[in-house]
mmCIF file of C-alpha atoms in Angstrom:
data_model
loop_
_atom_site.group_PDB
_atom_site.id
_atom_site.type_symbol
_atom_site.label_atom_id
_atom_site.label_comp_id
_atom_site.label_asym_id
_atom_site.label_seq_id
_atom_site.Cartn_x
_atom_site.Cartn_y
_atom_site.Cartn_z
ATOM 1 C CA MET A 191 -10.150 15.070 -18.301
ATOM 2 C CA PHE A 192 -12.385 15.277 -15.208
ATOM 3 C CA PHE A 193 -11.122 12.668 -12.056
ATOM 4 C CA SER A 194 -13.521 11.018 -9.589
ATOM 5 C CA ILE A 195 -11.446 10.368 -6.496
ATOM 6 C CA ILE A 196 -12.779 7.185 -4.607
ATOM 7 C CA ILE A 197 -11.702 6.862 -0.717
ATOM 8 C CA PRO A 198 -12.992 3.761 1.268
ATOM 9 C CA LEU A 199 -13.425 4.834 5.076
ATOM 10 C CA TYR A 200 -13.559 2.641 7.909
ATOM 11 C CA ASN A 201 -13.584 4.262 11.296
ATOM 12 C CA ARG A 202 -11.265 7.033 10.725
ATOM 13 C CA PRO A 203 -13.190 10.366 11.194
ATOM 14 C CA GLN A 204 -9.970 12.560 11.817
ATOM 15 C CA GLU A 205 -7.611 11.055 9.320
ATOM 16 C CA ILE A 206 -10.517 11.517 5.977
ATOM 17 C CA LYS A 207 -10.342 15.045 7.446
ATOM 18 C CA GLU A 208 -7.149 15.719 7.254
ATOM 19 C CA LEU A 209 -7.376 13.952 3.727
ATOM 20 C CA LEU A 210 -9.913 16.579 2.722
ATOM 21 C CA ASP A 211 -8.349 19.508 4.037
ATOM 22 C CA THR A 212 -5.049 18.599 1.372
ATOM 23 C CA LEU A 213 -8.027 18.088 -1.123
ATOM 24 C CA THR A 214 -9.378 21.387 -1.320
ATOM 25 C CA LEU A 215 -5.908 22.787 -1.896
ATOM 26 C CA GLN A 216 -5.502 21.016 -5.169
ATOM 27 C CA THR A 217 -4.435 23.600 -8.343
ATOM 28 C CA TYR A 218 -6.662 21.268 -10.615
ATOM 29 C CA ARG A 219 -10.430 21.659 -9.791
ATOM 30 C CA GLN A 220 -11.877 19.156 -12.483
ATOM 31 C CA PHE A 221 -13.034 16.400 -9.676
ATOM 32 C CA GLU A 222 -14.982 14.749 -7.974
ATOM 33 C CA VAL A 223 -14.805 13.183 -4.417
ATOM 34 C CA LEU A 224 -16.398 10.159 -3.074
ATOM 35 C CA VAL A 225 -16.447 8.766 0.454
ATOM 36 C CA ILE A 226 -17.954 5.425 1.156
ATOM 37 C CA GLU A 227 -18.478 4.612 4.631
ATOM 38 C CA ASP A 228 -17.664 0.680 4.961
ATOM 39 C CA GLY A 229 -20.084 -0.186 7.855
ATOM 40 C CA SER A 230 -17.883 2.114 10.650
ATOM 41 C CA VAL A 231 -18.717 2.188 14.233
ATOM 42 C CA ASN A 232 -17.603 6.001 14.513
ATOM 43 C CA ASP A 233 -18.836 7.553 11.377
ATOM 44 C CA ALA A 234 -17.477 10.540 9.334
ATOM 45 C CA GLU A 235 -20.612 12.176 8.014
ATOM 46 C CA ALA A 236 -21.204 15.207 9.989
ATOM 47 C CA ILE A 237 -16.948 15.680 9.219
ATOM 48 C CA VAL A 238 -17.404 15.176 5.104
ATOM 49 C CA ASN A 239 -20.541 17.080 4.867
ATOM 50 C CA SER A 240 -18.794 20.437 6.346
ATOM 51 C CA PHE A 241 -16.672 20.410 3.315
ATOM 52 C CA ALA A 242 -19.478 20.395 0.854
ATOM 53 C CA ASP A 243 -18.723 23.997 0.520
ATOM 54 C CA LYS A 244 -15.529 23.331 -0.594
ATOM 55 C CA LEU A 245 -15.448 20.336 -2.627
ATOM 56 C CA GLN A 246 -17.934 18.380 -4.947
ATOM 57 C CA VAL A 247 -18.261 15.865 -1.674
ATOM 58 C CA ARG A 248 -20.470 12.922 -1.432
ATOM 59 C CA TYR A 249 -21.028 10.708 1.133
ATOM 60 C CA PHE A 250 -22.459 6.903 1.518
ATOM 61 C CA LYS A 251 -23.011 4.776 3.905
ATOM 62 C CA LYS A 252 -23.262 0.841 3.484
ATOM 63 C CA PRO A 253 -22.455 -2.473 5.241
ATOM 64 C CA ASN A 254 -18.809 -3.584 5.877
ATOM 65 C CA GLU A 255 -18.049 -5.389 2.779
ATOM 66 C CA GLY A 256 -13.705 -4.873 2.765
ATOM 67 C CA GLN A 257 -12.070 -2.343 1.095
ATOM 68 C CA GLY A 258 -12.234 -3.539 -2.460
ATOM 69 C CA PHE A 259 -16.014 -3.969 -2.670
ATOM 70 C CA THR A 260 -16.519 -0.830 -1.148
ATOM 71 C CA ARG A 261 -14.377 0.715 -4.069
ATOM 72 C CA ASN A 262 -16.699 -1.232 -6.283
ATOM 73 C CA PHE A 263 -19.324 0.821 -4.586
ATOM 74 C CA GLY A 264 -17.498 4.162 -5.622
ATOM 75 C CA PHE A 265 -17.224 2.820 -9.171
ATOM 76 C CA GLU A 266 -21.143 2.253 -9.893
ATOM 77 C CA ARG A 267 -21.469 5.803 -8.538
ATOM 78 C CA ALA A 268 -18.949 8.067 -9.881
ATOM 79 C CA GLN A 269 -19.565 10.442 -12.756
ATOM 80 C CA GLY A 270 -15.912 11.082 -14.022
ATOM 81 C CA ASP A 271 -14.174 9.996 -16.965
ATOM 82 C CA TYR A 272 -10.850 8.695 -14.558
ATOM 83 C CA PHE A 273 -11.174 6.907 -11.124
ATOM 84 C CA ILE A 274 -8.169 7.758 -8.959
ATOM 85 C CA ILE A 275 -8.327 5.889 -5.334
ATOM 86 C CA PHE A 276 -6.436 6.508 -2.217
ATOM 87 C CA ASP A 277 -6.122 5.115 1.433
ATOM 88 C CA SER A 278 -8.151 7.216 3.706
ATOM 89 C CA ASP A 279 -4.492 7.717 5.898
ATOM 90 C CA CYS A 280 -3.153 9.768 2.765
ATOM 91 C CA LEU A 281 -2.096 13.092 2.465
ATOM 92 C CA ILE A 282 -2.596 14.821 -0.787
ATOM 93 C CA PRO A 283 0.054 17.492 -2.046
ATOM 94 C CA ALA A 284 -1.828 20.162 -3.732
ATOM 95 C CA ASN A 285 0.049 20.109 -7.350
ATOM 96 C CA TYR A 286 -1.300 16.423 -7.706
ATOM 97 C CA LEU A 287 -4.151 15.878 -10.008
ATOM 98 C CA GLU A 288 -2.156 18.867 -12.177
ATOM 99 C CA ILE A 289 0.445 16.392 -12.308
ATOM 100 C CA VAL A 290 -1.857 13.490 -13.225
ATOM 101 C CA ASN A 291 -3.716 15.183 -15.587
ATOM 102 C CA ASN A 292 -0.598 16.584 -17.718
ATOM 103 C CA SER A 293 1.172 13.634 -17.321
ATOM 104 C CA LEU A 294 -1.797 11.607 -19.061
ATOM 105 C CA ALA A 295 -2.451 14.165 -21.645
ATOM 106 C CA ALA A 296 1.258 13.907 -22.460
ATOM 107 C CA ASN A 297 1.330 10.193 -22.437
ATOM 108 C CA TYR A 298 -2.291 8.860 -21.900
ATOM 109 C CA LEU A 299 -2.026 5.630 -20.000
ATOM 110 C CA ASP A 300 -5.274 3.425 -18.858
ATOM 111 C CA ALA A 301 -4.075 2.883 -15.133
ATOM 112 C CA TYR A 302 -1.154 4.545 -13.364
ATOM 113 C CA GLY A 303 0.295 4.025 -9.888
ATOM 114 C CA GLY A 304 2.159 6.967 -7.875
ATOM 115 C CA PRO A 305 4.560 6.714 -5.566
ATOM 116 C CA ASP A 306 3.993 7.208 -1.442
ATOM 117 C CA GLY A 307 6.213 8.773 1.049
ATOM 118 C CA ALA A 308 6.353 10.687 4.569
ATOM 119 C CA HIS A 309 5.581 14.136 5.246
ATOM 120 C CA ASP A 310 7.041 16.469 7.567
ATOM 121 C CA SER A 311 4.005 16.243 9.850
ATOM 122 C CA PHE A 312 4.456 12.550 10.325
ATOM 123 C CA THR A 313 5.759 11.223 13.691
ATOM 124 C CA PRO A 314 9.522 9.375 13.948
ATOM 125 C CA THR A 315 8.050 6.165 13.712
ATOM 126 C CA GLN A 316 5.662 6.407 11.027
ATOM 127 C CA LYS A 317 8.431 8.061 9.254
ATOM 128 C CA ALA A 318 10.402 5.216 10.025
ATOM 129 C CA ILE A 319 7.985 2.561 8.479
ATOM 130 C CA SER A 320 7.446 4.857 5.757
ATOM 131 C CA TYR A 321 11.161 4.389 4.985
ATOM 132 C CA SER A 322 11.437 0.747 5.389
ATOM 133 C CA MET A 323 7.959 0.191 3.386
ATOM 134 C CA THR A 324 9.602 2.344 0.630
ATOM 135 C CA SER A 325 13.406 1.179 0.992
ATOM 136 C CA PRO A 326 15.445 -1.045 -1.547
ATOM 137 C CA PHE A 327 16.601 -3.202 1.247
ATOM 138 C CA THR A 328 12.540 -4.487 2.217
ATOM 139 C CA THR A 329 10.487 -4.123 -0.909
ATOM 140 C CA GLY A 330 13.273 -3.922 -3.639
ATOM 141 C CA GLY A 331 12.403 -0.476 -4.670
ATOM 142 C CA ILE A 332 8.903 -2.734 -6.321
ATOM 143 C CA ARG A 333 6.414 0.211 -4.510
ATOM 144 C CA GLY A 334 6.851 3.130 -7.182
ATOM 145 C CA ASN A 335 10.458 3.118 -8.042
ATOM 146 C CA LYS A 336 11.392 4.171 -11.573
ATOM 147 C CA LYS A 337 14.032 1.271 -11.568
ATOM 148 C CA ALA A 338 12.256 -1.638 -10.201
ATOM 149 C CA ILE A 339 12.314 -4.733 -12.569
ATOM 150 C CA GLY A 340 9.602 -6.471 -13.399
ATOM 151 C CA GLN A 341 5.711 -5.809 -14.776
ATOM 152 C CA PHE A 342 4.589 -2.593 -12.627
ATOM 153 C CA HIS A 343 1.186 -3.220 -10.620
ATOM 154 C CA PRO A 344 -0.204 0.116 -9.079
ATOM 155 C CA ARG A 345 -1.048 -0.010 -5.366
ATOM 156 C CA SER A 346 -4.431 0.969 -3.732
ATOM 157 C CA PHE A 347 -3.776 3.977 -1.772
ATOM 158 C CA ASN A 348 -2.463 5.861 -4.582
ATOM 159 C CA MET A 349 -4.174 4.295 -7.942
ATOM 160 C CA GLY A 350 -6.265 5.561 -10.844
ATOM 161 C CA VAL A 351 -7.893 3.915 -14.016
ATOM 162 C CA SER A 352 -9.880 4.649 -16.717
ATOM 163 C CA ARG A 353 -13.684 4.733 -16.677
ATOM 164 C CA GLN A 354 -12.743 2.020 -20.199
ATOM 165 C CA VAL A 355 -11.303 -0.262 -17.265
ATOM 166 C CA TRP A 356 -13.776 -0.536 -15.391
ATOM 167 C CA GLU A 357 -16.193 -0.898 -18.000
ATOM 168 C CA LYS A 358 -14.179 -4.001 -19.793
ATOM 169 C CA ALA A 359 -12.533 -5.481 -16.585
ATOM 170 C CA GLY A 360 -15.013 -4.187 -13.885
ATOM 171 C CA GLY A 361 -13.910 -3.775 -10.187
ATOM 172 C CA PHE A 362 -11.849 -6.102 -7.764
ATOM 173 C CA ILE A 363 -13.118 -9.323 -7.519
ATOM 174 C CA ILE A 364 -11.514 -9.926 -4.113
ATOM 175 C CA THR A 365 -11.866 -7.321 -1.117
ATOM 176 C CA ARG A 366 -8.743 -8.075 0.783
ATOM 177 C CA LEU A 367 -5.835 -10.094 1.053
ATOM 178 C CA GLY A 368 -4.170 -8.362 -2.279
ATOM 179 C CA GLU A 369 -7.081 -7.144 -4.156
ATOM 180 C CA ASP A 370 -4.890 -4.337 -5.446
ATOM 181 C CA ILE A 371 -2.355 -6.552 -6.951
ATOM 182 C CA GLU A 372 -5.173 -8.745 -8.493
ATOM 183 C CA TYR A 373 -6.537 -6.059 -10.080
ATOM 184 C CA SER A 374 -3.423 -5.032 -11.574
ATOM 185 C CA ILE A 375 -2.385 -7.971 -13.295
ATOM 186 C CA ARG A 376 -5.907 -8.366 -14.481
ATOM 187 C CA ILE A 377 -5.786 -4.976 -16.445
ATOM 188 C CA HIS A 378 -2.263 -6.027 -17.602
ATOM 189 C CA SER A 379 -3.722 -9.250 -18.926
ATOM 190 C CA LEU A 380 -6.716 -7.351 -20.967
ATOM 191 C CA GLY A 381 -3.708 -5.286 -22.922
ATOM 192 C CA PHE A 382 -4.122 -1.837 -21.407
ATOM 193 C CA LYS A 383 -1.497 0.199 -20.550
ATOM 194 C CA ILE A 384 -0.182 0.631 -16.805
ATOM 195 C CA GLY A 385 2.557 2.756 -15.947
ATOM 196 C CA LEU A 386 4.098 5.191 -12.729
ATOM 197 C CA ILE A 387 3.807 8.336 -12.618
ATOM 198 C CA PRO A 388 6.214 8.947 -10.382
ATOM 199 C CA ASP A 389 5.787 12.446 -9.182
ATOM 200 C CA ALA A 390 2.112 11.825 -8.820
ATOM 201 C CA ILE A 391 3.406 11.161 -5.084
ATOM 202 C CA VAL A 392 1.299 10.441 -1.590
ATOM 203 C CA TYR A 393 1.751 11.136 2.327
ATOM 204 C CA HIS A 394 0.995 7.881 3.428
ATOM 205 C CA LYS A 395 0.529 8.009 7.242
ATOM 206 C CA ARG A 396 0.607 4.238 7.453
ATOM 207 C CA ARG A 397 -0.176 2.463 11.046
ATOM 208 C CA THR A 398 1.186 4.468 13.513
ATOM 209 C CA ASN A 399 2.828 2.087 15.959
ATOM 210 C CA PHE A 400 4.821 -1.446 15.318
ATOM 211 C CA LEU A 401 2.109 -3.396 16.549
ATOM 212 C CA GLN A 402 -0.015 -2.422 13.945
ATOM 213 C CA PHE A 403 2.494 -2.756 11.327
ATOM 214 C CA TYR A 404 3.511 -6.375 12.220
ATOM 215 C CA LYS A 405 -0.779 -6.996 11.957
ATOM 216 C CA GLN A 406 -0.544 -5.091 8.837
ATOM 217 C CA LEU A 407 2.288 -7.000 7.182
ATOM 218 C CA HIS A 408 1.695 -10.032 8.319
ATOM 219 C CA PHE A 409 -1.515 -9.892 6.103
ATOM 220 C CA PHE A 410 0.574 -8.717 2.998
ATOM 221 C CA GLY A 411 1.976 -11.806 3.277
ATOM 222 C CA ARG A 412 -0.708 -14.280 3.085
ATOM 223 C CA ALA A 413 -2.099 -11.786 0.476
ATOM 224 C CA ARG A 414 0.766 -12.828 -1.712
ATOM 225 C CA ILE A 415 0.026 -16.490 -1.111
ATOM 226 C CA ASN A 416 -3.707 -15.254 -2.293
ATOM 227 C CA ILE A 417 -2.385 -13.757 -5.459
ATOM 228 C CA TYR A 418 -0.784 -16.949 -5.884
ATOM 229 C CA LYS A 419 -3.673 -18.887 -6.245
ATOM 230 C CA PHE A 420 -5.295 -16.350 -8.750
ATOM 231 C CA PHE A 421 -1.865 -16.226 -10.794
ATOM 232 C CA PRO A 422 0.408 -19.151 -9.558
ATOM 233 C CA GLU A 423 3.215 -17.384 -12.102
ATOM 234 C CA GLN A 424 3.300 -14.409 -10.089
ATOM 235 C CA LEU A 425 4.777 -16.161 -7.132
ATOM 236 C CA LYS A 426 8.608 -15.141 -7.931
ATOM 237 C CA LEU A 427 11.991 -15.978 -6.010
ATOM 238 C CA VAL A 428 12.207 -12.949 -4.629
ATOM 239 C CA HIS A 429 8.778 -13.026 -2.785
ATOM 240 C CA PHE A 430 10.203 -15.767 -0.616
ATOM 241 C CA PHE A 431 13.143 -13.471 0.628
ATOM 242 C CA PRO A 432 10.947 -12.040 3.966
ATOM 243 C CA ALA A 433 10.510 -15.807 4.572
ATOM 244 C CA ALA A 434 13.927 -17.126 4.262
ATOM 245 C CA PHE A 435 15.131 -14.015 6.382
ATOM 246 C CA THR A 436 12.759 -14.843 8.996
ATOM 247 C CA LEU A 437 14.082 -18.267 9.086
ATOM 248 C CA PHE A 438 17.634 -16.951 9.024
ATOM 249 C CA VAL A 439 17.395 -14.887 12.368
ATOM 250 C CA PHE A 440 15.441 -17.124 14.157
ATOM 251 C CA ILE A 441 18.232 -20.046 13.492
ATOM 252 C CA THR A 442 20.852 -17.411 14.191
ATOM 253 C CA ILE A 443 18.626 -16.879 17.345
ATOM 254 C CA ILE A 444 18.985 -20.776 18.476
ATOM 255 C CA LEU A 445 22.624 -21.263 17.381
ATOM 256 C CA ASN A 446 23.644 -18.204 19.773
ATOM 257 C CA ILE A 447 21.188 -19.616 22.402
ATOM 258 C CA LEU A 448 22.925 -23.352 21.747
ATOM 259 C CA HIS A 449 26.654 -21.375 21.737
ATOM 260 C CA TRP A 450 27.729 -22.758 18.501
ATOM 261 C CA PRO A 451 30.705 -21.175 16.576
ATOM 262 C CA ILE A 452 28.810 -21.082 13.647
ATOM 263 C CA ALA A 453 26.401 -18.366 15.069
ATOM 264 C CA CYS A 454 28.892 -15.855 14.589
ATOM 265 C CA LEU A 455 28.768 -16.110 10.938
ATOM 266 C CA GLY A 456 24.698 -14.980 11.763
ATOM 267 C CA ASN A 457 25.855 -12.240 14.011
ATOM 268 C CA ILE A 458 28.102 -10.784 11.782
ATOM 269 C CA ILE A 459 25.486 -11.080 8.570
ATOM 270 C CA LEU A 460 22.610 -9.380 10.244
ATOM 271 C CA THR A 461 25.130 -6.896 11.855
ATOM 272 C CA LEU A 462 26.127 -5.809 8.706
ATOM 273 C CA ILE A 463 22.628 -5.639 7.436
ATOM 274 C CA ILE A 464 21.194 -3.279 10.491
ATOM 275 C CA LEU A 465 24.546 -1.083 9.983
ATOM 276 C CA LEU A 466 23.615 -0.770 6.174
ATOM 277 C CA ILE A 467 20.129 0.168 7.327
ATOM 278 C CA PHE A 468 20.823 2.571 9.443
ATOM 279 C CA PHE A 469 22.991 4.609 7.684
ATOM 280 C CA HIS A 470 20.981 4.384 4.630
ATOM 281 C CA ALA A 471 17.704 5.450 6.511
ATOM 282 C CA TRP A 472 20.155 7.963 7.807
ATOM 283 C CA TRP A 473 20.970 9.384 4.472
ATOM 284 C CA LYS A 474 17.406 9.484 3.655
ATOM 285 C CA ASN A 475 15.854 11.188 6.895
ATOM 286 C CA LYS A 476 18.540 13.284 8.036
ATOM 287 C CA SER A 477 18.007 11.568 11.776
ATOM 288 C CA ALA A 478 20.035 9.235 13.598
ATOM 289 C CA LYS A 479 15.938 8.598 15.831
ATOM 290 C CA ILE A 480 14.232 7.873 12.415
ATOM 291 C CA ALA A 481 17.513 6.061 11.519
ATOM 292 C CA ILE A 482 17.143 3.280 14.946
ATOM 293 C CA LEU A 483 13.592 3.406 14.418
ATOM 294 C CA SER A 484 14.162 2.440 10.661
ATOM 295 C CA ILE A 485 16.122 -0.928 11.835
ATOM 296 C CA ILE A 486 13.065 -2.207 14.146
ATOM 297 C CA ALA A 487 10.859 -1.341 10.980
ATOM 298 C CA ALA A 488 12.897 -2.729 8.630
ATOM 299 C CA PHE A 489 12.741 -5.757 11.094
ATOM 300 C CA THR A 490 9.386 -5.956 11.848
ATOM 301 C CA GLN A 491 8.314 -5.659 7.778
ATOM 302 C CA LEU A 492 10.409 -8.569 7.069
ATOM 303 C CA ILE A 493 9.509 -10.862 9.983
ATOM 304 C CA ALA A 494 5.694 -10.077 9.885
ATOM 305 C CA TYR A 495 5.899 -10.927 6.443
ATOM 306 C CA GLY A 496 7.672 -13.773 6.377
ATOM 307 C CA LEU A 497 5.443 -15.297 8.898
ATOM 308 C CA GLY A 498 2.121 -14.397 7.266
ATOM 309 C CA PHE A 499 3.809 -15.662 3.684
ATOM 310 C CA MET A 500 4.707 -19.106 5.714
ATOM 311 C CA GLN A 501 1.884 -19.874 7.092
ATOM 312 C CA ASP A 502 -0.578 -19.421 4.218
ATOM 313 C CA PHE A 503 2.236 -21.124 1.909
ATOM 314 C CA TRP A 504 2.217 -23.902 4.720
ATOM 315 C CA LYS A 505 -1.941 -24.091 4.717
ATOM 316 C CA ARG A 506 -3.014 -22.958 1.260
ATOM 317 C CA VAL A 507 -0.111 -24.676 -1.025
ATOM 318 C CA ILE A 508 1.305 -27.505 0.947
ATOM 319 C CA PHE A 509 -1.709 -28.427 2.291
ATOM 320 C CA ASN A 510 -4.310 -26.915 -0.056
ATOM 321 C CA ARG A 511 -6.924 -25.591 2.403
ATOM 322 C CA SER A 512 -8.940 -22.839 1.817
#
């Protein structure tokens, strides 16, 4: 099978170099790479072209439209039987394409997703953020977990679709705010077979500090409401959990300020949550420092998502504003 790897890029020249370095090490060699610069000010043309003797790579520039429509640009120019999309801040294990090719040969999927994790080279903060984004206590195991409950929706940091999917479903119809979830749901609705390839892991750097992480997760909370506007049935009770958690934290803080005795119950619950995250993260990463940072990452994730969710729920669902 011949793969087309499609990578949208926006002002990340160093990160695309690191990603392309990992692709030169792939044990399965039947692939091309399309890098699409999405209106970057700091472009990576020279860096990408420096890989011309190591990879079958093509570089494109276009005006800024966002990652969804930039992937469509790549789909339209791809030559492969199967399209794979990565975020530009990923590192790809050397056997990734071999795993995917063997898996599709044994059990063909029209579209697939894979999990993400933290590379040994990541900073403690990046490892803590990676833990938070994959922890059962924050995401419920929906991002590449074999035991996740409900319909599996591949995410665009590590996602593949066949040419047949693109020909029938088209590409992304929104460019931001949950575009990959909308696409996954639409692929499901057309009867295509979608599944998880659990060993097709990528190492996802994500945001490098907690402020950037907060902004990203606030955006994700808003994206869930955007998905609701397309598919109301996809808004589940579990999606309200970060908002409920956020309200619980704020109410507990206010009760402590007012010295109300009931605040003790909230303090006990929060302490138990903190201890649970700490010891689980310590067990996963074998580092007390990362475990402490994981507490910060988990609270940042849940509160940022909760606030973004409540903001757009109030504006777009209650008041029906666009």
